[in-house]
Amino acid sequence: MSIKIALAGNPNCGKTTLFNALTGSNQYVGNWPGVTVEKKEGKLKKHSDVTITDLPGIYSLSPYTIEEIVARDYLINEKPDAVLNIIDGTNLERNLYLTTQVVELGIPVVVAVNMMDVVKKNGDKINIQELSRQLACPVFEISALKGTGIKEVANAAVEAASREPSEPQHKFSGVVEHALAHIEEATLHTMPKNQQRWYAIKIFEGDDKVLEQIKIDPATLKHIKNDIADAEKELDDDAESIITNERYIYIASIIKSVYTKKSKGKLSAS
Ligand code: BGO
């Protein structure tokens, strides 16, 4: 049986370093179909049945850059068996923005918190167990540069590939959830249940590419647009900004409970 694992993360989070550590010299380079973005794949060391696909470095799964489109088309259409999401532990807030979207795809996710050598050197702390609980997926601390935690996170990704994805934990505000439920019921019910949420959020955001793909009949679209307009009116913002803002509020609450910055100005005991 062959297993497909996608490696996803922000630019500069250490993704290439991790990809090289996972695959060694066992890599092949090509291009993503139709674009000049480099596509790297490789076999996981000691697992000739496991292919790791290195997705372009991205901050979000929106449709605004070639890299985002390539990455999300792969995740949605090729449906890898698991996503290994590498995040920079020294920049949790920005990196978790992608994570909150990846866990909505209906694919099992394992998170690797990278740069832990720097986090520790700085005297900061990340509560990995609590982060795992809040995201409802396995989380590992690693240093791709130093090679620590790599084997463990790779094994976890291989194991995750044979499991069901967990339910996304984040709930948007009531009026948004109401619209999302309506969208799922009216247009997405023939799709596997665990993929519906990602599509519903994209339709709520007015994502052109998803709207083109789903082709909603005009009467249903009118109802959906009314729901979205209700949410925009109640929250006094446009649909896309509502989703972005609520993600950042959610991320702030996660960081508050998992991240401890070394307190400045404290005299050491020595
Ligand atoms: C340079 N710890 C530390 N300390 N650094 C790491 C780790 C880690 O766990 N993982 C990666 N890095 P990429 P993307 C560099 O290249 O893998 C470093 O974009 C430098 N280069 O070594 O390329 C890694 O694929 C000169 O750093 O990331 C690299 O995601 C001075 O993070 C950078 C300092 O890693 C990005 C660093 C000429």
mmCIF file of C-alpha atoms in Angstrom, residues 103 109 130-139 165-169 250:
data_model
loop_
_atom_site.group_PDB
_atom_site.id
_atom_site.type_symbol
_atom_site.label_atom_id
_atom_site.label_comp_id
_atom_site.label_asym_id
_atom_site.label_seq_id
_atom_site.Cartn_x
_atom_site.Cartn_y
_atom_site.Cartn_z
ATOM 1 C CA VAL A 103 -7.294 21.243 9.950
ATOM 2 C CA VAL A 109 -2.971 16.509 10.256
ATOM 3 C CA GLU A 130 -2.084 21.758 25.278
ATOM 4 C CA LEU A 131 -1.509 22.842 21.662
ATOM 5 C CA SER A 132 -2.262 19.276 20.575
ATOM 6 C CA ARG A 133 -5.433 19.240 22.679
ATOM 7 C CA GLN A 134 -6.643 22.549 21.267
ATOM 8 C CA LEU A 135 -5.957 21.631 17.637
ATOM 9 C CA ALA A 136 -7.169 18.037 18.138
ATOM 10 C CA CYS A 137 -4.151 16.625 16.301
ATOM 11 C CA PRO A 138 -0.734 15.231 17.266
ATOM 12 C CA VAL A 139 1.891 17.964 17.790
ATOM 13 C CA PRO A 165 -9.319 13.151 10.382
ATOM 14 C CA SER A 166 -10.380 14.854 13.628
ATOM 15 C CA GLU A 167 -13.195 17.369 13.777
ATOM 16 C CA PRO A 168 -11.992 20.981 13.481
ATOM 17 C CA GLN A 169 -12.267 22.504 16.970
ATOM 18 C CA TYR A 250 -9.031 32.049 17.955
#
